[in-house]
mmCIF file of C-alpha atoms in Angstrom:
data_model
loop_
_atom_site.group_PDB
_atom_site.id
_atom_site.type_symbol
_atom_site.label_atom_id
_atom_site.label_comp_id
_atom_site.label_asym_id
_atom_site.label_seq_id
_atom_site.Cartn_x
_atom_site.Cartn_y
_atom_site.Cartn_z
ATOM 1 C CA MET F 1 -134.759 44.828 -10.078
ATOM 2 C CA ASP F 2 -133.932 41.194 -9.465
ATOM 3 C CA HIS F 3 -130.380 39.956 -9.553
ATOM 4 C CA LEU F 4 -129.037 38.386 -12.703
ATOM 5 C CA ILE F 5 -128.163 34.693 -12.458
ATOM 6 C CA LEU F 6 -125.776 33.304 -15.040
ATOM 7 C CA ASP F 7 -125.063 29.653 -15.683
ATOM 8 C CA ASN F 8 -121.471 29.947 -14.504
ATOM 9 C CA THR F 9 -121.329 27.305 -11.828
ATOM 10 C CA VAL F 10 -118.889 25.647 -9.512
ATOM 11 C CA GLY F 11 -120.478 22.454 -8.291
ATOM 12 C CA ALA F 12 -124.039 23.307 -7.258
ATOM 13 C CA ASP F 13 -123.269 27.007 -6.702
ATOM 14 C CA VAL F 14 -124.709 29.648 -9.014
ATOM 15 C CA ILE F 15 -123.089 33.064 -9.347
ATOM 16 C CA GLU F 16 -125.336 36.084 -8.839
ATOM 17 C CA PHE F 17 -124.335 39.234 -10.673
ATOM 18 C CA CYS F 18 -125.314 42.875 -10.800
ATOM 19 C CA PRO F 19 -128.514 43.335 -12.865
ATOM 20 C CA CYS F 20 -126.798 45.986 -14.980
ATOM 21 C CA ASP F 21 -123.386 44.316 -15.347
ATOM 22 C CA PRO F 22 -122.761 40.567 -15.748
ATOM 23 C CA SER F 23 -119.132 40.961 -14.632
ATOM 24 C CA SER F 24 -119.844 42.498 -11.201
ATOM 25 C CA PHE F 25 -121.197 41.050 -7.954
ATOM 26 C CA SER F 26 -122.113 44.502 -6.653
ATOM 27 C CA ARG F 27 -125.662 45.813 -6.224
ATOM 28 C CA PRO F 28 -125.549 49.588 -6.692
ATOM 29 C CA ASP F 29 -129.302 49.492 -7.206
ATOM 30 C CA GLN F 30 -129.565 48.638 -3.482
ATOM 31 C CA LEU F 31 -126.629 50.470 -1.876
ATOM 32 C CA LEU F 32 -124.554 52.860 -3.956
ATOM 33 C CA VAL F 33 -120.947 53.871 -3.264
ATOM 34 C CA THR F 34 -120.798 57.648 -3.755
ATOM 35 C CA LYS F 35 -117.227 58.463 -2.690
ATOM 36 C CA ILE F 36 -113.961 56.611 -2.094
ATOM 37 C CA HIS F 37 -111.051 57.524 0.186
ATOM 38 C CA ILE F 38 -107.901 55.409 -0.089
ATOM 39 C CA GLU F 39 -104.949 55.097 2.285
ATOM 40 C CA TRP F 40 -102.075 52.918 1.087
ATOM 41 C CA ASN F 41 -98.554 52.053 2.111
ATOM 42 C CA VAL F 42 -96.514 50.926 -0.898
ATOM 43 C CA ASP F 43 -94.502 47.827 0.061
ATOM 44 C CA PHE F 44 -91.980 46.965 -2.635
ATOM 45 C CA VAL F 45 -90.406 44.208 -0.544
ATOM 46 C CA ASN F 46 -93.612 42.175 -0.370
ATOM 47 C CA ARG F 47 -95.085 43.676 -3.548
ATOM 48 C CA ILE F 48 -98.360 44.692 -1.947
ATOM 49 C CA LEU F 49 -100.428 47.771 -1.167
ATOM 50 C CA ALA F 50 -101.467 47.705 2.495
ATOM 51 C CA GLY F 51 -103.994 50.047 4.043
ATOM 52 C CA ALA F 52 -107.672 50.815 3.981
ATOM 53 C CA VAL F 53 -110.472 52.216 1.897
ATOM 54 C CA ARG F 54 -113.364 54.318 3.226
ATOM 55 C CA LEU F 55 -116.542 53.993 1.214
ATOM 56 C CA SER F 56 -119.365 56.517 1.472
ATOM 57 C CA VAL F 57 -122.569 54.598 0.805
ATOM 58 C CA GLU F 58 -126.096 55.762 -0.012
ATOM 59 C CA ARG F 59 -129.130 53.551 0.476
ATOM 60 C CA LYS F 60 -131.206 53.142 -2.695
ATOM 61 C CA GLN F 61 -133.655 50.511 -1.437
ATOM 62 C CA HIS F 62 -135.256 51.125 1.956
ATOM 63 C CA ASP F 63 -134.747 47.528 3.117
ATOM 64 C CA ALA F 64 -131.202 47.061 1.817
ATOM 65 C CA ASP F 65 -128.890 46.068 4.672
ATOM 66 C CA LYS F 66 -125.941 44.377 2.943
ATOM 67 C CA LEU F 67 -123.257 46.157 0.966
ATOM 68 C CA ILE F 68 -121.922 43.887 -1.784
ATOM 69 C CA LEU F 69 -118.504 44.670 -3.236
ATOM 70 C CA ASP F 70 -116.223 43.176 -5.858
ATOM 71 C CA THR F 71 -112.827 41.851 -4.771
ATOM 72 C CA ARG F 72 -110.164 39.634 -6.270
ATOM 73 C CA ASP F 73 -107.130 38.261 -4.431
ATOM 74 C CA LEU F 74 -107.514 40.708 -1.527
ATOM 75 C CA LYS F 75 -106.796 39.920 2.118
ATOM 76 C CA ILE F 76 -109.633 41.496 4.112
ATOM 77 C CA CYS F 77 -108.359 42.221 7.627
ATOM 78 C CA ALA F 78 -111.291 44.136 9.174
ATOM 79 C CA VAL F 79 -114.465 46.027 8.310
ATOM 80 C CA LYS F 80 -115.718 48.880 10.505
ATOM 81 C CA ASP F 81 -118.416 51.502 10.756
ATOM 82 C CA ALA F 82 -116.341 54.614 10.073
ATOM 83 C CA GLU F 83 -118.339 56.837 12.421
ATOM 84 C CA SER F 84 -118.651 54.579 15.480
ATOM 85 C CA GLY F 85 -115.577 52.433 14.964
ATOM 86 C CA ASP F 86 -117.679 49.320 15.589
ATOM 87 C CA ALA F 87 -116.722 46.154 13.748
ATOM 88 C CA LEU F 88 -119.113 45.073 11.011
ATOM 89 C CA LYS F 89 -119.782 41.468 10.112
ATOM 90 C CA PHE F 90 -118.638 40.432 6.671
ATOM 91 C CA THR F 91 -118.245 37.357 4.521
ATOM 92 C CA LEU F 92 -115.832 36.859 1.646
ATOM 93 C CA GLY F 93 -117.113 34.399 -0.915
ATOM 94 C CA GLU F 94 -115.195 31.700 -2.683
ATOM 95 C CA PRO F 95 -113.235 32.834 -5.749
ATOM 96 C CA ARG F 96 -115.168 32.664 -9.005
ATOM 97 C CA PRO F 97 -112.617 33.109 -11.811
ATOM 98 C CA PRO F 98 -112.261 35.472 -13.507
ATOM 99 C CA PHE F 99 -114.619 37.646 -11.455
ATOM 100 C CA GLY F 100 -113.050 37.230 -8.020
ATOM 101 C CA SER F 101 -114.874 36.985 -4.699
ATOM 102 C CA ARG F 102 -117.987 38.716 -3.459
ATOM 103 C CA LEU F 103 -117.504 40.715 -0.253
ATOM 104 C CA VAL F 104 -120.773 41.054 1.673
ATOM 105 C CA ILE F 105 -120.853 43.558 4.548
ATOM 106 C CA ALA F 106 -123.751 43.681 7.018
ATOM 107 C CA LEU F 107 -124.578 47.321 7.712
ATOM 108 C CA PRO F 108 -125.721 48.629 11.111
ATOM 109 C CA ASN F 109 -129.365 48.002 11.879
ATOM 110 C CA THR F 110 -130.520 51.579 11.411
ATOM 111 C CA THR F 111 -132.762 53.550 9.123
ATOM 112 C CA ASP F 112 -129.972 55.901 8.044
ATOM 113 C CA GLN F 113 -129.834 56.759 4.360
ATOM 114 C CA SER F 114 -126.054 57.047 4.258
ATOM 115 C CA TYR F 115 -123.111 55.230 5.802
ATOM 116 C CA MET F 116 -119.327 55.286 5.798
ATOM 117 C CA VAL F 117 -117.598 51.922 5.846
ATOM 118 C CA ASP F 118 -113.881 51.292 6.413
ATOM 119 C CA VAL F 119 -112.310 48.171 4.923
ATOM 120 C CA VAL F 120 -108.786 47.359 6.128
ATOM 121 C CA TYR F 121 -107.039 45.104 3.643
ATOM 122 C CA GLU F 122 -103.957 44.177 1.634
ATOM 123 C CA THR F 123 -103.507 43.382 -2.008
ATOM 124 C CA SER F 124 -101.637 40.225 -2.967
ATOM 125 C CA THR F 125 -98.795 39.393 -5.303
ATOM 126 C CA GLU F 126 -101.488 37.938 -7.573
ATOM 127 C CA SER F 127 -103.168 41.318 -8.098
ATOM 128 C CA SER F 128 -103.974 41.598 -11.786
ATOM 129 C CA ALA F 129 -104.141 45.398 -11.536
ATOM 130 C CA LEU F 130 -100.619 45.931 -10.243
ATOM 131 C CA GLN F 131 -97.372 45.478 -12.146
ATOM 132 C CA TRP F 132 -94.290 45.491 -9.913
ATOM 133 C CA LEU F 133 -91.056 46.074 -11.813
ATOM 134 C CA SER F 134 -87.623 45.310 -10.465
ATOM 135 C CA SER F 135 -84.964 47.963 -10.920
ATOM 136 C CA GLU F 136 -83.560 45.943 -13.834
ATOM 137 C CA GLN F 137 -86.840 46.397 -15.707
ATOM 138 C CA THR F 138 -86.636 50.203 -15.623
ATOM 139 C CA ALA F 139 -84.716 52.557 -17.901
ATOM 140 C CA GLN F 140 -82.285 53.708 -15.188
ATOM 141 C CA LYS F 141 -82.033 50.279 -13.496
ATOM 142 C CA LYS F 142 -81.638 51.838 -10.039
ATOM 143 C CA HIS F 143 -85.058 51.794 -8.369
ATOM 144 C CA PRO F 144 -88.131 49.540 -8.469
ATOM 145 C CA TYR F 145 -91.301 50.724 -10.161
ATOM 146 C CA LEU F 146 -95.030 50.163 -9.797
ATOM 147 C CA PHE F 147 -97.880 50.941 -12.160
ATOM 148 C CA SER F 148 -101.511 49.902 -12.292
ATOM 149 C CA GLN F 149 -103.850 48.926 -15.118
ATOM 150 C CA CYS F 150 -107.439 48.512 -13.911
ATOM 151 C CA GLU F 151 -109.331 48.295 -17.193
ATOM 152 C CA ALA F 152 -111.536 46.329 -17.602
ATOM 153 C CA ILE F 153 -112.320 44.598 -14.251
ATOM 154 C CA HIS F 154 -108.964 44.697 -12.459
ATOM 155 C CA ALA F 155 -109.728 47.492 -9.966
ATOM 156 C CA ARG F 156 -111.248 44.858 -7.660
ATOM 157 C CA SER F 157 -107.777 43.370 -7.221
ATOM 158 C CA MET F 158 -106.496 46.765 -6.011
ATOM 159 C CA LEU F 159 -109.377 47.802 -3.725
ATOM 160 C CA PRO F 160 -112.817 46.503 -2.723
ATOM 161 C CA CYS F 161 -115.300 48.451 -4.817
ATOM 162 C CA GLN F 162 -118.381 48.354 -6.992
ATOM 163 C CA ASP F 163 -116.284 47.456 -10.022
ATOM 164 C CA THR F 164 -118.667 48.390 -12.792
ATOM 165 C CA PRO F 165 -118.574 51.416 -15.103
ATOM 166 C CA SER F 166 -122.193 52.133 -14.175
ATOM 167 C CA VAL F 167 -120.897 53.393 -10.800
ATOM 168 C CA LYS F 168 -118.853 56.594 -10.879
ATOM 169 C CA THR F 169 -117.382 58.271 -7.803
ATOM 170 C CA PRO F 170 -114.903 60.987 -6.889
ATOM 171 C CA TYR F 171 -111.966 59.813 -4.810
ATOM 172 C CA THR F 172 -109.241 61.040 -2.499
ATOM 173 C CA ALA F 173 -106.066 59.219 -1.485
ATOM 174 C CA LYS F 174 -103.080 59.306 0.846
ATOM 175 C CA VAL F 175 -100.200 57.131 -0.329
ATOM 176 C CA THR F 176 -96.963 56.531 1.569
ATOM 177 C CA ALA F 177 -93.807 55.376 -0.222
ATOM 178 C CA SER F 178 -90.046 55.435 0.152
ATOM 179 C CA GLU F 179 -88.670 58.971 0.293
ATOM 180 C CA ASP F 180 -86.618 58.496 -2.874
ATOM 181 C CA LEU F 181 -89.690 57.664 -4.959
ATOM 182 C CA THR F 182 -92.560 59.732 -6.353
ATOM 183 C CA VAL F 183 -96.225 58.727 -6.358
ATOM 184 C CA LEU F 184 -98.650 59.846 -9.059
ATOM 185 C CA MET F 185 -102.339 59.007 -9.454
ATOM 186 C CA SER F 186 -105.238 59.696 -11.808
ATOM 187 C CA ALA F 187 -106.044 62.703 -9.653
ATOM 188 C CA VAL F 188 -104.630 66.084 -8.706
ATOM 189 C CA ASN F 189 -101.724 66.097 -6.249
ATOM 190 C CA VAL F 190 -102.794 68.319 -3.351
ATOM 191 C CA GLY F 191 -99.712 67.946 -1.174
ATOM 192 C CA GLN F 192 -96.960 65.771 0.186
ATOM 193 C CA THR F 193 -95.330 65.322 3.588
ATOM 194 C CA VAL F 194 -91.971 63.859 4.554
ATOM 195 C CA VAL F 195 -92.280 61.168 7.229
ATOM 196 C CA THR F 196 -88.766 61.580 8.584
ATOM 197 C CA ASP F 197 -88.803 58.834 11.197
ATOM 198 C CA ARG F 198 -89.500 56.188 8.568
ATOM 199 C CA LYS F 199 -87.642 57.697 5.601
ATOM 200 C CA LYS F 200 -90.899 57.896 3.685
ATOM 201 C CA LYS F 201 -93.077 60.480 1.969
ATOM 202 C CA GLN F 202 -96.863 60.711 1.998
ATOM 203 C CA PHE F 203 -98.599 62.007 -1.112
ATOM 204 C CA GLU F 204 -102.189 63.291 -1.118
ATOM 205 C CA PHE F 205 -104.534 63.319 -4.096
ATOM 206 C CA GLU F 206 -108.028 64.469 -4.974
ATOM 207 C CA GLN F 207 -110.172 63.562 -7.951
ATOM 208 C CA LYS F 208 -113.254 65.763 -7.761
ATOM 209 C CA ILE F 209 -114.918 64.385 -10.883
ATOM 210 C CA ALA F 210 -116.835 61.123 -10.550
ATOM 211 C CA ILE F 211 -115.074 58.340 -12.462
ATOM 212 C CA PRO F 212 -115.560 54.568 -12.827
ATOM 213 C CA SER F 213 -113.294 52.299 -10.797
ATOM 214 C CA TYR F 214 -111.255 51.203 -13.808
ATOM 215 C CA LEU F 215 -109.867 54.749 -14.093
ATOM 216 C CA ILE F 216 -108.307 54.738 -10.616
ATOM 217 C CA ALA F 217 -104.593 54.552 -11.346
ATOM 218 C CA ILE F 218 -101.286 54.738 -9.483
ATOM 219 C CA VAL F 219 -97.630 54.835 -10.425
ATOM 220 C CA VAL F 220 -94.624 54.831 -8.078
ATOM 221 C CA GLY F 221 -91.036 55.251 -9.205
ATOM 222 C CA ALA F 222 -87.937 57.430 -9.380
ATOM 223 C CA LEU F 223 -89.668 60.049 -11.503
ATOM 224 C CA GLU F 224 -88.746 63.529 -12.656
ATOM 225 C CA LYS F 225 -90.973 66.116 -14.269
ATOM 226 C CA ARG F 226 -90.611 68.812 -16.888
ATOM 227 C CA THR F 227 -93.251 71.538 -16.847
ATOM 228 C CA LEU F 228 -94.645 72.484 -20.242
ATOM 229 C CA THR F 229 -97.484 74.809 -19.186
ATOM 230 C CA GLU F 230 -99.526 75.631 -16.095
ATOM 231 C CA ARG F 231 -101.635 72.512 -16.586
ATOM 232 C CA ILE F 232 -99.239 70.084 -18.292
ATOM 233 C CA ASP F 233 -96.227 68.308 -16.805
ATOM 234 C CA VAL F 234 -94.324 65.496 -18.479
ATOM 235 C CA TRP F 235 -93.093 62.778 -16.101
ATOM 236 C CA SER F 236 -90.602 59.979 -16.630
ATOM 237 C CA GLU F 237 -87.313 58.536 -15.457
ATOM 238 C CA LYS F 238 -84.213 60.703 -15.543
ATOM 239 C CA GLY F 239 -82.800 59.295 -18.768
ATOM 240 C CA ILE F 240 -86.067 59.702 -20.654
ATOM 241 C CA VAL F 241 -87.805 62.795 -19.294
ATOM 242 C CA ASP F 242 -86.055 65.448 -21.445
ATOM 243 C CA LYS F 243 -86.721 63.501 -24.640
ATOM 244 C CA ALA F 244 -90.321 63.008 -23.550
ATOM 245 C CA ALA F 245 -90.797 66.722 -22.854
ATOM 246 C CA TYR F 246 -89.461 67.549 -26.324
ATOM 247 C CA GLU F 247 -91.801 64.985 -27.898
ATOM 248 C CA PHE F 248 -94.876 66.486 -26.218
ATOM 249 C CA GLU F 249 -93.952 70.179 -26.370
ATOM 250 C CA GLU F 250 -97.021 70.903 -28.534
ATOM 251 C CA ALA F 251 -99.454 69.238 -26.101
ATOM 252 C CA GLU F 252 -100.891 72.566 -24.901
ATOM 253 C CA THR F 253 -101.636 73.636 -28.459
ATOM 254 C CA MET F 254 -103.387 70.322 -29.079
ATOM 255 C CA LEU F 255 -105.410 70.694 -25.884
ATOM 256 C CA GLU F 256 -106.470 74.234 -26.750
ATOM 257 C CA THR F 257 -107.497 73.090 -30.219
ATOM 258 C CA ALA F 258 -109.572 70.280 -28.718
ATOM 259 C CA GLU F 259 -111.266 72.769 -26.386
ATOM 260 C CA LYS F 260 -112.413 74.828 -29.368
ATOM 261 C CA VAL F 261 -114.207 71.733 -30.659
ATOM 262 C CA ALA F 262 -115.384 69.971 -27.491
ATOM 263 C CA GLY F 263 -115.529 72.716 -24.870
ATOM 264 C CA PRO F 264 -113.440 73.423 -21.758
ATOM 265 C CA TYR F 265 -111.104 70.713 -20.455
ATOM 266 C CA ILE F 266 -112.692 69.860 -17.095
ATOM 267 C CA TRP F 267 -109.997 67.718 -15.449
ATOM 268 C CA GLY F 268 -107.690 70.540 -14.375
ATOM 269 C CA ARG F 269 -104.425 68.835 -15.242
ATOM 270 C CA TYR F 270 -103.306 66.959 -18.318
ATOM 271 C CA ASP F 271 -100.055 65.384 -17.210
ATOM 272 C CA ILE F 272 -98.254 62.818 -19.355
ATOM 273 C CA LEU F 273 -96.301 59.893 -17.929
ATOM 274 C CA VAL F 274 -93.824 58.031 -20.132
ATOM 275 C CA LEU F 275 -93.344 54.596 -18.589
ATOM 276 C CA PRO F 276 -90.318 52.271 -18.662
ATOM 277 C CA PRO F 277 -89.542 50.242 -21.800
ATOM 278 C CA SER F 278 -91.151 47.153 -20.225
ATOM 279 C CA PHE F 279 -94.597 48.847 -20.126
ATOM 280 C CA PRO F 280 -96.630 46.377 -22.222
ATOM 281 C CA PHE F 281 -99.407 48.689 -23.465
ATOM 282 C CA GLY F 282 -99.609 51.459 -26.007
ATOM 283 C CA GLY F 283 -101.082 53.772 -23.398
ATOM 284 C CA MET F 284 -103.935 54.419 -20.992
ATOM 285 C CA GLU F 285 -105.947 57.635 -20.904
ATOM 286 C CA ASN F 286 -106.333 58.015 -17.130
ATOM 287 C CA PRO F 287 -107.898 61.226 -15.795
ATOM 288 C CA CYS F 288 -105.257 63.914 -15.144
ATOM 289 C CA LEU F 289 -102.432 61.495 -16.019
ATOM 290 C CA THR F 290 -102.116 59.794 -19.399
ATOM 291 C CA PHE F 291 -99.852 56.726 -19.452
ATOM 292 C CA VAL F 292 -97.828 56.312 -22.670
ATOM 293 C CA THR F 293 -95.172 53.898 -23.789
ATOM 294 C CA ASP F 294 -91.686 55.144 -24.577
ATOM 295 C CA ARG F 295 -91.697 53.030 -27.732
ATOM 296 C CA LYS F 296 -94.188 55.376 -29.381
ATOM 297 C CA SER F 297 -93.006 58.660 -27.960
ATOM 298 C CA VAL F 298 -89.272 58.980 -27.448
ATOM 299 C CA VAL F 299 -87.452 56.123 -29.195
#
């Protein structure tokens, strides 16, 4: 399938988009991302996520040799072949608002059908996916807070990806943050480790079900949980969490009722996060972790 060319120009340049999505530069019809692994360090001082993403890629066209990804306001530090460690050539295109910049990675000159590519990068303070709250903007006013909102095309400002809902992948993640904060994601928490020499904790996550990029979500804050059932926890700040747990105490009954109509709940966990009062949305139904506003639930 040929690329789609839209009349969205800057000077003499013409933007080339995905044939199945006029808001994405990516070409999953040529090379498809099949799995994502994320490693982030949460930097509240500079308000960035710094780290790397490992993309498992499958060749769809036999002559495809360039992986095209969506990015927006990312600092690309290095791109490597994950298996050999060799540097890969890449180019980052000029910004094309509101779509961002096209990242083009030249793959090794082989006939392999699959690759793993590491992209070392940082987000920027301009990331449209990330909302950094000062302590004054939280309910307890003691610790900073971070949450993401990737719908509709904001995931590309959080990680280089094929940012189109036509591409769905499972993902894993390792996220390091200050030891007094908790990290949650739209995935199942599979462990955490205290990094004592740096006064930090590393949280590990796994989302086994393939999801579009806009459903990758993260929250970092001084969070507490109240367990309702084996598969439902309610999370929020200390001053809100008990009220939130009371508000959602019938969530298991609702979930069981839904299962009678729609079949088994496949995501494993249905955790509920009540965000600070400054959360500007009504909610976001992320896999494993629904974001809700405190204005609708506990006020």
